[in-house]
Amino acid sequence: MMSDYQVNNPATGEVEATYPTATEQDIQNAIEQAHSAYQDWRQVSLNERSTLLHKIADIYLERQDELARIVANEMGKPVAQAKGEIGLVAEIYRYYADNAEQLLAPHSIDVDSGSASVEKLPVGALLGIMPWNYPHYQVARFAAPNFMAGNTIILKHAPQCPKTAEAIVDILKEAGLPEGVYNNVFATNEQAATIIEDSRVQGVSLTGSERAGQAVAKVAGSALKKVVLELGGSDAFIVAADADIEQAVKGAIEGRFGNTGQACNAAKRLIVVESVYDKFVEGFTNAVRNMTLADPLDEGTFIGPMSSKAAAVNLQEQLDSAVQAGATVLVEGGMVKDKPGAWFAPAVLTDVDESMDVYREELFGPVAVVYKARDIEHAIKIANDVPFGLGASIQTQDAALAADIADKLDVGMVTINAPSGSEANTPFGGVKRSGFGRELGTLGITEFLNYKLIRDKS
C-alpha cells in the first residue's frame, strides 16, 4: 500500500502531487465530527436536504470540464468519458433529491387492532471506501442516498485520487453541506479498520477488489457492523444466433473497452453462439485493431492509458499466463514498452478453457476473451461458470428468448441489446463473489436505515 496519496499521471508516469496520509488524531477528529454532525443532520427536513442536493448537482455540471481533467490526470480516463461520469453524478443527486420523500415514507401494516407502521430512519455515521476507476460516481451513489436518509459520512478515497477527493469536499462545501456531514480522510487500510471498529460508526460500504472486500467484511463482521460490498466482476456478453451482429460488435467494443476496460461490470467475456461466431469475431477483431491509444486529455480519445503501471504489469502477467497455457491470440496487444506511463494496447483471446487460471479470473483492463458456444444453453453454462455474479448483457432480437436467458443467469443485473451500464434510478449490485447489497435506484437508499416499528395497541 502506498504510504502517501499521490497523483501519478498514468499517461506520463510522472508524480504530479503527493499528500500525507492522515494522522491518528485526524481519524479520531473525523469520527467525532461525523458522529456529532449526525445529531443535527438527522433533524434537517427532507425539503432542505433536497434543495442542497440539487445545488450539489448544479455545481458538478458547472465544474464538469475541470473535474474531468483532474480525473484524466489521476487515473487516465479520457475526458469525454469523465464528463459523462460527471453528468451521471448530477443525475444521481437529482434522483435522490426528487424521490427520497417517497422512498423514505413510512408504510402501514394491517393489524387486527390498533395500528402499526414502519418508519425509515437514519442510523448514524457511515464509512465509505471507494475506488479510483469512477472516482466521482462511486462516491455519489453512496453519498447522495445517505445524505437524504439523514446519515453522515466518512470517506476514504483511493490513494491515487487525492485531487478528486479534495474537489468533492470543495463542491459539498460550496453547496452548503453542514460541517461534519461529509468527512474526507486520506486513511491507510489500518486506519480504515479503526474507523469500522469504532462504536460511533454504524456501517461501511466498499467498492473494490475481492481481497479488499474480504478484509473489510472480516473487520465489519467482528464489529457487528452492516456492510455493503460491490466487488469484482467477469460479466458475460452473450450473442445469440439472431443478434444484430453490427450492433453486437459496437456494444462489445463499448462494453469491453470503455474506461480502458477498467470497470467491474465491463463485458469481459464475449460468449457467441457458433452459427454467428465467425461473423462476430471478424467484425470485433477488425474494430479492435483499428483502436488507437491516445492522450486522455484529447476530447476525441476513446482509449487511454491504464490507471497505473502496477495495474498494467498485473494484466500483462495474466495475458502471458493465458497464452502460455494455450490460449489463442486474435489481436496481439499488451504493455507498450516504448512509452512512459501505463499504456496497454487492446488484446483479444480465444480458446480459453477451464484448465486456465484466466478462465475464472477478472481481467481488469483492455483484454477481451471470446468464447464459442454450441447453443444458447451452452452459452448460459459458460456465463455462470465463474465465481462472480455482477452483471451480464444479452444480444438477441427475440424478447422471449432474452427473458429466458436473463432468468437463468446467476447475476444481479442483466442488460438486453446494450452493454451493461449504470443509471441513477436502477439498482446496481451482484451476487456470488461480486458482493452483496445494492446501490442506486429505489434500493440504494434502503441499505443503511433503521426500519422502526411503531405499534399502537390502544
Coordinates of C-alpha atoms in Angstrom, one line a residue:
M1 CA 0.0 0.0 0.0
M2 CA 1.2 3.5 -0.8
S3 CA 2.3 5.4 2.2
D4 CA 1.2 8.7 0.6
Y5 CA -1.7 9.7 -1.5
Q6 CA -0.3 10.6 -4.9
V7 CA -1.2 11.9 -8.3
N8 CA 0.9 9.7 -10.5
N9 CA -0.1 10.6 -14.1
P10 CA -0.5 7.3 -15.9
A11 CA -0.1 9.0 -19.3
T12 CA 3.4 10.2 -18.4
G13 CA 4.5 8.2 -15.4
E14 CA 5.2 11.4 -13.5
V15 CA 4.3 12.1 -9.9
E16 CA 2.4 15.4 -10.0
A17 CA 1.4 15.8 -6.4
T18 CA 1.8 14.0 -3.0
Y19 CA -0.4 14.2 0.0
P20 CA 0.4 12.8 3.5
T21 CA -1.8 10.2 5.0
A22 CA -4.0 11.0 7.9
T23 CA -2.6 11.1 11.5
E24 CA -4.4 9.1 14.2
Q25 CA -5.7 12.4 15.5
D26 CA -7.2 13.2 12.1
I27 CA -9.0 9.9 12.1
Q28 CA -10.4 10.5 15.6
N29 CA -11.5 14.0 14.6
A30 CA -13.3 12.7 11.5
I31 CA -15.2 10.1 13.5
E32 CA -16.2 12.6 16.2
Q33 CA -17.2 15.2 13.6
A34 CA -19.4 12.7 11.7
H35 CA -21.0 11.4 14.9
S36 CA -21.6 14.9 16.3
A37 CA -23.0 16.3 13.0
Y38 CA -25.4 13.4 12.8
Q39 CA -27.3 14.6 15.8
D40 CA -28.3 17.8 13.9
W41 CA -28.3 16.5 10.3
R42 CA -31.0 13.9 11.1
Q43 CA -33.3 16.7 12.2
V44 CA -32.9 18.7 8.9
S45 CA -36.0 18.5 6.8
L46 CA -36.1 16.4 3.6
N47 CA -37.0 19.6 1.7
E48 CA -33.8 21.3 2.9
R49 CA -31.7 18.3 2.1
S50 CA -33.3 18.1 -1.4
T51 CA -32.5 21.7 -2.1
L52 CA -28.9 21.1 -1.1
L53 CA -28.5 18.0 -3.3
H54 CA -29.9 20.0 -6.3
K55 CA -27.2 22.6 -5.6
I56 CA -24.6 19.9 -5.5
A57 CA -25.7 18.7 -8.9
D58 CA -25.6 22.2 -10.3
I59 CA -22.0 22.7 -9.1
Y60 CA -20.9 19.4 -10.6
L61 CA -22.2 20.4 -14.0
E62 CA -20.7 23.9 -13.7
R63 CA -17.3 22.4 -13.0
Q64 CA -17.6 19.5 -15.4
D65 CA -14.6 20.3 -17.6
E66 CA -12.3 21.0 -14.7
L67 CA -13.3 17.9 -12.8
A68 CA -12.9 15.7 -15.9
R69 CA -9.3 16.9 -16.5
I70 CA -8.4 16.1 -12.9
V71 CA -9.8 12.6 -13.3
A72 CA -7.8 12.2 -16.6
N73 CA -4.6 13.2 -14.9
E74 CA -5.1 11.0 -11.9
M75 CA -6.3 7.7 -13.4
G76 CA -6.1 8.1 -17.2
K77 CA -9.8 8.2 -18.1
P78 CA -10.5 10.0 -21.4
V79 CA -12.0 13.4 -20.7
A80 CA -15.1 12.7 -22.8
Q81 CA -15.9 9.7 -20.7
A82 CA -15.0 11.6 -17.5
K83 CA -17.5 14.3 -18.5
G84 CA -20.1 11.5 -18.9
E85 CA -19.3 10.3 -15.4
I86 CA -19.9 13.8 -14.0
G87 CA -23.2 14.1 -15.8
L88 CA -24.3 10.8 -14.2
V89 CA -23.2 12.1 -10.8
A90 CA -25.6 15.1 -11.3
E91 CA -28.4 12.7 -12.2
I92 CA -27.8 10.7 -9.1
Y93 CA -28.0 13.7 -6.8
R94 CA -31.1 14.9 -8.5
Y95 CA -32.8 11.5 -8.4
Y96 CA -32.5 11.2 -4.7
A97 CA -33.3 14.9 -4.1
D98 CA -36.6 14.3 -6.1
N99 CA -37.6 10.9 -4.8
A100 CA -36.3 10.5 -1.3
E101 CA -39.5 11.7 0.3
Q102 CA -41.5 9.0 -1.3
L103 CA -38.8 6.3 -0.8
L104 CA -38.5 7.2 2.9
A105 CA -42.2 7.4 3.6
P106 CA -43.5 5.2 6.5
H107 CA -45.6 2.3 5.4
S108 CA -48.6 1.0 7.4
I109 CA -49.2 -2.7 8.3
D110 CA -52.7 -4.2 8.5
V111 CA -53.2 -5.5 12.1
D112 CA -56.2 -6.9 14.0
S113 CA -56.4 -4.0 16.4
G114 CA -54.9 -0.5 16.8
S115 CA -52.3 0.5 14.2
A116 CA -48.8 -0.4 13.1
S117 CA -46.3 1.3 10.8
V118 CA -42.7 1.1 9.9
E119 CA -40.6 4.3 9.9
K120 CA -37.4 4.5 7.8
L121 CA -34.9 6.4 9.8
P122 CA -31.1 7.1 9.6
V123 CA -28.6 5.1 11.6
G124 CA -25.7 7.5 12.1
A125 CA -22.1 7.9 10.8
L126 CA -21.0 5.6 7.9
L127 CA -17.7 4.8 6.3
G128 CA -17.3 4.7 2.6
I129 CA -14.2 3.1 1.0
M130 CA -14.1 4.0 -2.7
P131 CA -12.0 3.0 -5.8
W132 CA -10.2 5.0 -8.5
N133 CA -12.0 3.9 -11.6
Y134 CA -15.1 6.1 -11.3
P135 CA -13.9 8.4 -8.6
H136 CA -16.9 10.8 -8.6
Y137 CA -19.7 8.4 -9.5
Q138 CA -18.7 5.8 -6.8
V139 CA -18.8 8.5 -4.1
A140 CA -22.1 9.9 -5.3
R141 CA -24.0 6.7 -5.4
F142 CA -23.1 6.1 -1.7
A143 CA -23.3 9.7 -0.5
A144 CA -26.5 11.0 -2.2
P145 CA -29.0 8.5 -0.8
N146 CA -27.4 8.6 2.7
F147 CA -27.4 12.4 2.8
M148 CA -31.1 12.3 2.0
A149 CA -31.7 9.5 4.6
G150 CA -30.0 11.6 7.3
N151 CA -26.8 9.7 7.7
T152 CA -23.3 11.3 7.9
I153 CA -20.2 10.0 6.0
I154 CA -16.5 9.4 6.5
L155 CA -15.0 8.8 3.1
K156 CA -11.7 7.1 2.3
H157 CA -10.9 7.6 -1.3
A158 CA -8.4 5.7 -3.4
P159 CA -4.8 6.8 -2.8
Q160 CA -4.3 7.8 -6.5
C161 CA -7.3 10.2 -6.5
P162 CA -6.5 12.8 -3.8
K163 CA -7.3 15.8 -6.0
T164 CA -10.7 14.4 -6.9
A165 CA -11.2 13.7 -3.2
E166 CA -10.4 17.4 -2.4
A167 CA -12.7 18.5 -5.3
I168 CA -15.6 16.6 -3.9
V169 CA -15.1 18.3 -0.5
D170 CA -15.0 21.7 -2.2
I171 CA -18.2 21.0 -4.1
L172 CA -20.1 19.9 -1.0
K173 CA -18.8 22.9 1.0
E174 CA -19.8 25.3 -1.8
A175 CA -23.3 23.8 -1.9
G176 CA -23.7 24.4 1.8
L177 CA -23.5 21.0 3.3
P178 CA -23.0 21.5 7.1
E179 CA -19.6 20.8 8.5
G180 CA -19.1 17.2 9.6
V181 CA -21.8 15.6 7.4
Y182 CA -19.1 14.6 5.0
N183 CA -15.5 14.0 6.1
N184 CA -12.7 13.1 3.7
V185 CA -9.8 11.1 5.2
F186 CA -6.6 10.1 3.5
A187 CA -6.5 7.0 5.6
T188 CA -4.4 3.8 5.5
N189 CA -6.1 0.4 5.4
E190 CA -5.3 0.0 9.1
Q191 CA -6.9 3.3 9.9
A192 CA -10.0 2.3 7.9
A193 CA -10.2 -0.8 10.2
T194 CA -10.0 1.5 13.2
I195 CA -12.9 3.6 11.9
I196 CA -15.1 0.5 11.3
E197 CA -14.4 -0.8 14.8
D198 CA -15.4 2.5 16.5
S199 CA -18.7 2.3 18.2
R200 CA -19.8 5.7 16.8
V201 CA -19.7 4.3 13.2
Q202 CA -22.7 2.2 12.2
G203 CA -21.8 0.7 8.9
V204 CA -19.4 0.5 5.9
S205 CA -19.8 0.4 2.1
L206 CA -16.9 -0.7 0.0
T207 CA -16.4 -0.8 -3.8
G208 CA -13.2 -2.6 -4.7
S209 CA -11.4 -5.9 -5.2
E210 CA -12.3 -9.3 -3.7
R211 CA -9.3 -9.0 -1.4
A212 CA -10.4 -5.6 -0.1
G213 CA -13.9 -6.9 0.4
Q214 CA -12.8 -9.9 2.4
A215 CA -10.6 -7.7 4.6
V216 CA -13.4 -5.1 5.3
A217 CA -16.1 -7.8 5.8
K218 CA -13.9 -9.5 8.3
V219 CA -13.5 -6.4 10.4
A220 CA -17.1 -5.4 10.0
G221 CA -18.3 -8.8 11.0
S222 CA -16.2 -8.8 14.1
A223 CA -17.5 -5.4 15.0
L224 CA -21.1 -6.4 14.2
K225 CA -21.5 -3.7 11.6
K226 CA -23.7 -3.6 8.5
V227 CA -21.6 -3.8 5.3
V228 CA -22.4 -3.3 1.6
L229 CA -19.8 -4.7 -0.8
E230 CA -19.6 -4.1 -4.6
L231 CA -16.6 -6.2 -5.7
G232 CA -15.2 -7.7 -8.9
G233 CA -17.0 -9.0 -12.0
S234 CA -16.4 -11.1 -15.1
D235 CA -19.5 -10.2 -16.9
A236 CA -20.7 -12.2 -19.9
F237 CA -21.8 -10.6 -23.1
I238 CA -23.9 -13.2 -24.8
V239 CA -24.5 -13.1 -28.6
A240 CA -27.5 -15.2 -29.8
A241 CA -27.9 -16.6 -33.3
D242 CA -30.5 -14.0 -34.2
A243 CA -28.5 -11.0 -32.9
D244 CA -27.9 -7.9 -34.9
I245 CA -24.1 -8.5 -35.3
E246 CA -23.2 -5.0 -36.2
Q247 CA -25.0 -3.7 -33.1
A248 CA -23.4 -6.5 -31.1
V249 CA -19.9 -5.6 -32.2
K250 CA -20.5 -2.0 -31.4
G251 CA -21.9 -2.9 -27.9
A252 CA -19.0 -5.3 -27.3
I253 CA -16.4 -2.6 -28.1
E254 CA -18.1 -0.1 -25.8
G255 CA -18.7 -2.6 -23.1
R256 CA -15.2 -4.1 -23.0
F257 CA -13.0 -1.1 -23.7
G258 CA -14.9 1.8 -22.1
N259 CA -12.7 3.3 -19.3
T260 CA -9.9 1.3 -20.9
G261 CA -11.6 -1.9 -19.8
Q262 CA -11.4 -0.9 -16.1
A263 CA -15.0 -1.4 -14.9
C264 CA -16.3 -4.0 -12.6
N265 CA -19.3 -4.5 -15.0
A266 CA -17.3 -4.4 -18.2
A267 CA -18.1 -7.1 -20.9
K268 CA -15.1 -9.2 -20.0
R269 CA -16.3 -12.5 -21.6
L270 CA -17.9 -12.4 -25.1
I271 CA -19.8 -15.6 -25.5
V272 CA -21.0 -16.1 -29.0
V273 CA -23.3 -18.8 -30.4
E274 CA -21.4 -21.0 -33.0
S275 CA -23.6 -20.1 -36.0
V276 CA -22.6 -16.4 -35.8
Y277 CA -19.2 -16.7 -34.2
D278 CA -17.1 -16.2 -37.3
K279 CA -19.0 -13.1 -38.4
F280 CA -18.9 -11.6 -34.9
V281 CA -15.2 -12.3 -34.4
E282 CA -14.3 -10.8 -37.8
G283 CA -16.2 -7.5 -37.0
F284 CA -15.0 -7.4 -33.4
T285 CA -11.3 -8.0 -34.1
N286 CA -11.3 -5.6 -37.0
A287 CA -12.7 -2.9 -34.7
V288 CA -10.1 -3.6 -32.0
R289 CA -7.2 -3.5 -34.5
N290 CA -8.5 0.0 -35.6
M291 CA -8.5 1.3 -32.0
T292 CA -5.8 3.9 -31.2
L293 CA -4.2 4.7 -27.9
A294 CA -4.3 8.4 -27.4
D295 CA -3.9 11.3 -24.9
P296 CA -6.7 11.1 -22.3
L297 CA -6.9 14.9 -22.4
D298 CA -8.0 14.9 -26.1
E299 CA -11.7 15.1 -26.5
G300 CA -11.7 12.5 -29.3
T301 CA -9.9 9.8 -27.3
F302 CA -11.7 6.6 -26.6
I303 CA -9.0 4.5 -25.0
G304 CA -6.1 6.0 -23.0
P305 CA -3.6 4.5 -20.5
M306 CA -4.5 2.1 -17.7
S307 CA -4.7 3.6 -14.3
S308 CA -1.2 2.7 -13.1
K309 CA 2.0 0.9 -14.2
A310 CA 1.2 -1.7 -11.5
A311 CA -2.2 -2.5 -13.0
A312 CA -0.7 -2.8 -16.4
V313 CA 2.0 -5.2 -15.2
N314 CA -0.6 -7.3 -13.5
L315 CA -2.7 -7.5 -16.6
Q316 CA 0.3 -8.4 -18.7
E317 CA 1.1 -11.3 -16.4
Q318 CA -2.4 -12.6 -16.8
L319 CA -2.3 -12.3 -20.5
D320 CA 1.1 -14.0 -20.7
S321 CA -0.2 -16.8 -18.4
A322 CA -3.2 -17.4 -20.7
V323 CA -1.1 -17.6 -23.8
Q324 CA 1.4 -20.0 -22.2
A325 CA -1.4 -22.2 -21.2
G326 CA -2.7 -22.5 -24.8
A327 CA -5.0 -19.5 -25.4
T328 CA -5.0 -18.2 -29.0
V329 CA -4.2 -14.5 -29.6
L330 CA -6.6 -13.0 -32.1
V331 CA -5.4 -9.4 -31.6
E332 CA -1.9 -9.1 -30.2
G333 CA -1.8 -6.4 -27.5
G334 CA -0.1 -5.8 -24.2
M335 CA 2.1 -3.2 -22.5
V336 CA 3.6 -0.6 -24.7
K337 CA 7.3 -0.7 -23.8
D338 CA 8.5 2.4 -25.6
K339 CA 6.2 4.9 -23.9
P340 CA 6.4 6.2 -20.3
G341 CA 3.3 5.6 -18.2
A342 CA 0.8 2.8 -18.1
W343 CA -0.1 2.3 -21.8
F344 CA -1.6 -1.1 -22.7
A345 CA -2.7 -2.0 -26.3
P346 CA -6.0 -3.9 -26.5
A347 CA -5.8 -7.6 -26.9
V348 CA -8.3 -10.3 -27.8
L349 CA -8.0 -14.0 -26.8
T350 CA -9.9 -17.1 -27.7
D351 CA -9.6 -20.9 -26.9
V352 CA -9.6 -20.2 -23.2
D353 CA -10.8 -23.3 -21.3
E354 CA -11.5 -24.4 -17.7
S355 CA -7.9 -25.5 -17.2
M356 CA -6.6 -22.0 -17.4
D357 CA -6.5 -19.5 -14.5
V358 CA -7.8 -16.7 -16.7
Y359 CA -11.0 -18.7 -17.3
R360 CA -12.2 -17.7 -13.8
E361 CA -10.1 -14.6 -13.2
E362 CA -11.2 -11.0 -13.7
L363 CA -9.2 -9.2 -16.4
F364 CA -9.4 -5.6 -15.3
G365 CA -8.2 -3.8 -18.4
P366 CA -8.3 -3.9 -22.2
V367 CA -8.2 -7.6 -22.8
A368 CA -11.2 -9.4 -24.2
V369 CA -11.8 -13.1 -24.2
V370 CA -14.2 -14.6 -26.8
Y371 CA -15.9 -18.0 -26.3
K372 CA -17.6 -20.1 -28.9
A373 CA -20.8 -21.7 -27.6
R374 CA -22.6 -24.6 -29.2
D375 CA -26.0 -23.1 -28.5
I376 CA -27.7 -20.8 -26.0
E377 CA -27.8 -23.3 -23.2
H378 CA -24.1 -23.8 -23.6
A379 CA -23.6 -20.0 -23.6
I380 CA -25.5 -19.8 -20.3
K381 CA -23.4 -22.6 -18.8
I382 CA -20.2 -20.7 -19.7
A383 CA -21.6 -17.4 -18.4
N384 CA -22.5 -18.9 -15.0
D385 CA -19.2 -20.9 -14.6
V386 CA -17.3 -18.2 -12.8
P387 CA -17.2 -17.2 -9.1
F388 CA -18.5 -13.7 -10.0
G389 CA -22.1 -12.7 -10.5
L390 CA -22.3 -9.0 -11.1
G391 CA -24.0 -8.4 -14.5
A392 CA -24.5 -9.7 -18.0
S393 CA -25.6 -8.5 -21.4
I394 CA -27.7 -10.4 -23.9
Q395 CA -27.8 -9.7 -27.7
T396 CA -30.9 -11.0 -29.3
Q397 CA -34.0 -9.8 -31.2
D398 CA -36.3 -12.4 -29.6
A399 CA -37.8 -10.8 -26.4
A400 CA -39.0 -14.2 -25.1
L401 CA -35.5 -15.7 -25.6
A402 CA -33.9 -12.7 -23.8
A403 CA -36.3 -13.1 -20.9
D404 CA -35.5 -16.8 -20.6
I405 CA -31.7 -16.3 -20.7
A406 CA -31.9 -13.5 -18.2
D407 CA -33.8 -15.7 -15.8
K408 CA -31.1 -18.4 -16.0
L409 CA -28.1 -16.1 -15.4
D410 CA -26.6 -16.1 -11.9
V411 CA -26.1 -12.3 -11.8
G412 CA -27.5 -9.2 -10.1
M413 CA -28.1 -7.2 -13.3
V414 CA -29.0 -8.1 -17.0
T415 CA -29.0 -5.7 -19.9
I416 CA -30.6 -6.6 -23.2
N417 CA -29.3 -5.3 -26.5
A418 CA -26.8 -2.9 -25.0
P419 CA -23.7 -3.1 -22.9
S420 CA -24.1 -3.1 -19.1
G421 CA -24.2 0.4 -17.7
S422 CA -25.5 2.4 -14.7
E423 CA -28.5 4.7 -14.2
A424 CA -29.5 6.8 -11.3
N425 CA -32.9 5.2 -11.0
T426 CA -32.0 1.5 -11.3
P427 CA -30.3 -0.7 -8.7
F428 CA -26.7 -1.8 -9.1
G429 CA -25.1 -4.8 -7.4
G430 CA -24.4 -8.5 -7.8
V431 CA -24.3 -12.0 -6.2
K432 CA -21.7 -14.7 -5.5
R433 CA -18.2 -13.2 -5.1
S434 CA -19.3 -9.9 -6.7
G435 CA -20.6 -8.9 -3.3
F436 CA -23.9 -8.1 -1.7
G437 CA -26.2 -5.1 -1.2
R438 CA -27.4 -2.7 -3.8
E439 CA -26.7 0.9 -4.7
L440 CA -28.7 3.4 -6.8
G441 CA -32.4 3.3 -7.6
T442 CA -35.1 2.6 -5.0
L443 CA -32.9 0.0 -3.3
G444 CA -29.9 2.3 -2.9
I445 CA -31.4 4.3 -0.1
T446 CA -32.5 1.2 1.9
E447 CA -29.2 -0.3 2.9
F448 CA -28.4 1.9 5.9
L449 CA -31.8 2.6 7.5
N450 CA -33.4 1.8 10.8
Y451 CA -36.8 0.2 10.0
K452 CA -38.5 1.2 13.2
L453 CA -41.8 -0.5 14.0
I454 CA -44.4 1.8 15.7
R455 CA -47.2 -0.4 17.1
D456 CA -50.1 1.2 18.8
K457 CA -52.4 -1.2 20.6
S458 CA -54.6 1.3 22.3

